[in-house]
XYZ file of C-alpha atoms in Angstrom:
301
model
C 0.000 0.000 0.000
C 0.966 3.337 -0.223
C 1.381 5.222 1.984
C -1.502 8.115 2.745
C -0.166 11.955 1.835
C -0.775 14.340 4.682
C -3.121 17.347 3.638
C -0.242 20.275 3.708
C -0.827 22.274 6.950
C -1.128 25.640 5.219
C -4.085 25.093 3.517
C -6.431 25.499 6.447
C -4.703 28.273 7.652
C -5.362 29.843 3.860
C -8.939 29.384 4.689
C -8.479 31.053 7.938
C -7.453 33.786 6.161
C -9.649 34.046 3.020
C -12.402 34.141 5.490
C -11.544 36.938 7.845
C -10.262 38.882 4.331
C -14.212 37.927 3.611
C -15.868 39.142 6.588
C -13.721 42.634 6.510
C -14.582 42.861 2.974
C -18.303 42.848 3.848
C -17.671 44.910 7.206
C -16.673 47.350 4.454
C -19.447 47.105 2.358
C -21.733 47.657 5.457
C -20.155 50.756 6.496
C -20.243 52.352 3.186
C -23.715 51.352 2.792
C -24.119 53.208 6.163
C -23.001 56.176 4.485
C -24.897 56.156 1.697
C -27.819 56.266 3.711
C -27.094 59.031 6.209
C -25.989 61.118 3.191
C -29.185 60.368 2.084
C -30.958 60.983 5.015
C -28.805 64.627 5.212
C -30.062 65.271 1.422
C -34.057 64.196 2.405
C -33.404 67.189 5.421
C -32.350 69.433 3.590
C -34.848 69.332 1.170
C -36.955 69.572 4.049
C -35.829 72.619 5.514
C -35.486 74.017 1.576
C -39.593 73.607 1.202
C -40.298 75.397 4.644
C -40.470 78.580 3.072
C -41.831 82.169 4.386
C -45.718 82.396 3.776
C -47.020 83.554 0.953
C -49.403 87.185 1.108
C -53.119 87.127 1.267
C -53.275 88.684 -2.229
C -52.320 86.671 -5.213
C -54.172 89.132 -7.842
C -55.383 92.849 -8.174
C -58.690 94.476 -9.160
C -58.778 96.561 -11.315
C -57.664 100.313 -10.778
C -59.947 102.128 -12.481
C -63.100 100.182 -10.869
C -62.421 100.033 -7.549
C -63.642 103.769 -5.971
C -67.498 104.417 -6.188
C -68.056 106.527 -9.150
C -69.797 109.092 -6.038
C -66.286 109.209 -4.379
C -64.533 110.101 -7.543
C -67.208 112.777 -7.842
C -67.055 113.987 -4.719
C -62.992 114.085 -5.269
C -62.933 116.151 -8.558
C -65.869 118.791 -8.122
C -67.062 121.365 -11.279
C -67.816 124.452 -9.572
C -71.270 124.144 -10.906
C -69.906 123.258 -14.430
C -72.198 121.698 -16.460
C -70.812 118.199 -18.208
C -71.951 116.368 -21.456
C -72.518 112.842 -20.527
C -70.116 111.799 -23.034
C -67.399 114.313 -20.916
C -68.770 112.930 -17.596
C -67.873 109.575 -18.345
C -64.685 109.902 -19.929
C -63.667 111.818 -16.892
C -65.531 109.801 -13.914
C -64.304 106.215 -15.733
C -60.513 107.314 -15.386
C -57.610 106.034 -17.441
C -55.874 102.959 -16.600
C -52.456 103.010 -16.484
C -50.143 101.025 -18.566
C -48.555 98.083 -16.627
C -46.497 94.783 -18.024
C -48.328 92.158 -15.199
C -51.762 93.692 -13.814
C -51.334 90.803 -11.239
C -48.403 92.844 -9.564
C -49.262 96.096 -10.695
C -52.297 98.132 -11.587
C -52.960 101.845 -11.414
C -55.489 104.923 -12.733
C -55.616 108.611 -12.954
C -58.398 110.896 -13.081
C -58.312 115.128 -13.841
C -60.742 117.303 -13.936
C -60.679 121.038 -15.286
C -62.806 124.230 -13.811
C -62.361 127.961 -14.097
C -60.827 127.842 -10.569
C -58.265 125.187 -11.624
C -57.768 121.796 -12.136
C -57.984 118.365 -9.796
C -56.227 115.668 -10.280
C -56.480 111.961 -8.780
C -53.985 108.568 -9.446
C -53.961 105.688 -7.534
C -50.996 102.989 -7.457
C -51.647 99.544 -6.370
C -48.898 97.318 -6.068
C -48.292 93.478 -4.866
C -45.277 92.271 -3.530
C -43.672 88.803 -3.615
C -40.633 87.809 -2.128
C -38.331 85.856 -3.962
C -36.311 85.111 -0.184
C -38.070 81.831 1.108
C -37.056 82.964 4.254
C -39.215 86.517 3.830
C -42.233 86.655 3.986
C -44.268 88.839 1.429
C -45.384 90.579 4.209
C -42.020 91.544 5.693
C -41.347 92.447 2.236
C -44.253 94.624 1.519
C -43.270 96.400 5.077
C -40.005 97.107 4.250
C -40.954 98.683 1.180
C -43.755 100.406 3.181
C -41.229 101.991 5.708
C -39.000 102.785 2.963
C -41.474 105.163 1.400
C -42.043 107.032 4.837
C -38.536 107.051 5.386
C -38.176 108.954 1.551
C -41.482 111.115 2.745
C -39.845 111.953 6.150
C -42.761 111.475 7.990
C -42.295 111.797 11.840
C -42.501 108.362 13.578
C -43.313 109.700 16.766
C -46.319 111.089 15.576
C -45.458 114.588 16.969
C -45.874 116.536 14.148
C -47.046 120.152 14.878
C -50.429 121.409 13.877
C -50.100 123.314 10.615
C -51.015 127.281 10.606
C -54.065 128.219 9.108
C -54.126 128.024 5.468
C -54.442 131.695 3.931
C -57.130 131.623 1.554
C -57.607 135.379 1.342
C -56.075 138.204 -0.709
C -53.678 140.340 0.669
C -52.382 138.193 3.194
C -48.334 137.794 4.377
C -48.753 133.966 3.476
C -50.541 134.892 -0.091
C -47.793 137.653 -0.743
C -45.549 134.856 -0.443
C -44.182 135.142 3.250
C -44.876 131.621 3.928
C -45.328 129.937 0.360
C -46.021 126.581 2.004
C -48.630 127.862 3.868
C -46.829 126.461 6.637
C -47.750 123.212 6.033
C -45.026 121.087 5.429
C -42.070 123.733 6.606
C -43.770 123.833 10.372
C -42.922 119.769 10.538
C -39.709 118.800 12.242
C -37.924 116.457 9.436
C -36.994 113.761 11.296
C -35.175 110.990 9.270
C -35.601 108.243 12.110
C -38.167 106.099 11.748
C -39.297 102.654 12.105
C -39.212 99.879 9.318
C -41.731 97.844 10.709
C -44.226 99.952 11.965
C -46.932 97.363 11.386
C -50.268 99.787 11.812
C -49.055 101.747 15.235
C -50.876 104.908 15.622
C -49.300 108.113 15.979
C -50.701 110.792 18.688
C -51.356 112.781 15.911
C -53.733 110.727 14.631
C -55.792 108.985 17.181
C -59.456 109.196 15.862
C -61.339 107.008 14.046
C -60.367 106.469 10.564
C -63.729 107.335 8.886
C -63.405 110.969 10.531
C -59.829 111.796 8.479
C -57.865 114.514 9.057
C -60.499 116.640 11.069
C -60.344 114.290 13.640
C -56.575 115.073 14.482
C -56.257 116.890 18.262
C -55.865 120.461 17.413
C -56.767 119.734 13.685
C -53.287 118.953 12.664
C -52.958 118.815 8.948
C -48.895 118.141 8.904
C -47.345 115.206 7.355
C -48.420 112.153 10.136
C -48.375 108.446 10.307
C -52.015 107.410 10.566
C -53.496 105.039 12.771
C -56.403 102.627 11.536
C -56.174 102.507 8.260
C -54.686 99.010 7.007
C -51.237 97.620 8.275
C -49.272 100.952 7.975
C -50.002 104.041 6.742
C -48.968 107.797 6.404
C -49.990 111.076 5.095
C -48.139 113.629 3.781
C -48.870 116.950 2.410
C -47.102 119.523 0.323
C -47.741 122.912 -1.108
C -45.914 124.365 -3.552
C -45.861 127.068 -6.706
C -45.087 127.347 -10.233
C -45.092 130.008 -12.650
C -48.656 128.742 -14.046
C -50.044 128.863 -10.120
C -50.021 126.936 -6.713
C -50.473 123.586 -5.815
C -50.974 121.289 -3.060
C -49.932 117.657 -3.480
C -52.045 115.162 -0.671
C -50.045 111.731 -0.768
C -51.716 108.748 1.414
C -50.156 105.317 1.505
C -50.867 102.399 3.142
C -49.975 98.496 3.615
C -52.777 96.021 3.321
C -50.521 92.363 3.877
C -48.254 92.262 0.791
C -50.108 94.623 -1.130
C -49.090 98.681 -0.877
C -51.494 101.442 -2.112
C -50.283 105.043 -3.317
C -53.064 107.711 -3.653
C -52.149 110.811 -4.727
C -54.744 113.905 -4.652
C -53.080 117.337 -5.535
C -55.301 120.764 -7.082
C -53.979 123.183 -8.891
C -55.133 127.084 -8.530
C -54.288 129.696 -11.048
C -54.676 132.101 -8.433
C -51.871 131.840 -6.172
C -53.460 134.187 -3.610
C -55.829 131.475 -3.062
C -54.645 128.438 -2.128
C -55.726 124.831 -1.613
C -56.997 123.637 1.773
C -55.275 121.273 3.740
C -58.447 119.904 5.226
C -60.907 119.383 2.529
C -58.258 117.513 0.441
C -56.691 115.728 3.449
C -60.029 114.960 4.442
C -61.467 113.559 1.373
C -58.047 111.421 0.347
C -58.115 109.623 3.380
C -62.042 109.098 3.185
C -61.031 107.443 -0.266
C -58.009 105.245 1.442
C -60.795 103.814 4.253
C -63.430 103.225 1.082
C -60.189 101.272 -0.620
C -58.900 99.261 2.133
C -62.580 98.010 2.878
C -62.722 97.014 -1.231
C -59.646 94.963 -0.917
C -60.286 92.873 2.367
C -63.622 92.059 0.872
């Protein structure tokens, strides 16, 4: 017989070792498949925190400009002095004209004017939406910025301490209508104070305490100087300026206001050949903001 050959001693020890070189190989494969999936759990939180954006403003569209004060308010706003009107006149002038805009979802706009012996009125309103393109601002905080930007530019006082205005000369042969005062003290009797808030969000001024329906008259000694104004939308402010040219005198009202992400601009100004006879503060203070209450009711509707 032959003798029986001995299995060589190194072979188990081969298997020893192709077997632990096994198991590390799949301890490996384990650990980067542990990594694949916390990098994808990282990704799936990120995207996550990516979608939880600012909210979006109540208003996603705009009426339209030219529709949206009662034909009585833009009566009342650009009075004839008795002058009679054709009805073809009284609607080309009581409709308004639209203003031109690219997206009347983000911006829309009229003007109306109106011509009398005494002078001429004019009315424009500006109605713009804002949208943030920051997910992490809101349109809101957007529109407010805005907002405070534009009574930071008008210099409105933010602590509402604006001084009541003198009496508005309306007679001839008075210093102011000589040209002592050719502001009528209006705008030059307000302290121009640059500080003011940039998130007001609605606050209301001392100066302008009363109920918003009431306007300008309501103001405690009848103040009609530039003013934040309480009670009308978000934010708002009024300002008012009188000046002259060499075809007459005019005073320009300018109301604004924030309504959520959506900022309104009304301008209200007359112009009087006569420059002894000036506009009054209070009728067109009073009647602007009437129109800014009537507006901010249309567009929470």
């Amino acid at each position: 017989m032959r003798p029986k050959t001995l299995r060589k001693p190194f072979v188990p020890g081969a298997a020893v070792v192709a077997a632990a070189a096994l198991a590390v190989g799949l301890t490996g494969c384990t650990a980067g498949s542990g990594s694949d999936d916390g990098g994808a759990d990282a990704k799936g939180g990120d995207a996550t925190a990516s979608s939880q954006s600012a909210e979006p403003g109540r208003y996603q569209t705009l009426p339209e400009a030219c529709r949206l004060p009662a034909r009585s308010t833009v009566h009342s706003l650009l009075p004839g002095d008795d002058q009679q009107l054709s009805q073809e006149d009284a609607s080309k002038i009581y409709a308004g004209q639209p203003d031109v805009t690219y997206d009347t979802d983000r911006r829309v706009g009229c003007h109306w004017k109106r011509e009398t012996t005494e002078g001429t009125r004019h009315l424009a309103l500006d109605i713009v939406r804002v949208v943030s393109y920051d997910p992490s601002v809101s349109d809101d905080d957007r529109a407010q910025e805005i907002y405070a930007g534009k009574e930071l530019a008008a210099e409105i006082p933010s602590d509402g301490s604006a001084t009541p205005a003198a009496p508005t000369p309306s007679t001839k042969g008075s210093p102011e209508a000589k040209g002592a005062t050719p502001d009528g003290s209006t705008t030059e009797s307000t302290p121009k104070s640059k500080a003011t808030s940039k998130a007001k969000g609605g606050k209301k001024g001392a100066a302008d305490t009363a109920s918003p329906s009431t306007g300008a008259s309501a103001n405690p000694g009848g103040s009609t100087a530039p003013r934040v104004l309480g009670g009308l939308g978000d934010a708002a402010f009024l300002n008012d300026k009188l000046a002259t040219a060499d075809s007459g005198v005019h005073r320009d009202i300018t109301v604004v206001f924030r309504t959520s992400n959506v900022i309104v601009t009304i301008t209200y100004d007359q112009w009087s050949t006569d420059k002894t006879n000036l506009p009054q503060s209070q009728e067109l203070q009073d009647k602007a903001r009437s129109l800014a209450d009537e507006l901010a009711d249309s567009l929470s509707e």
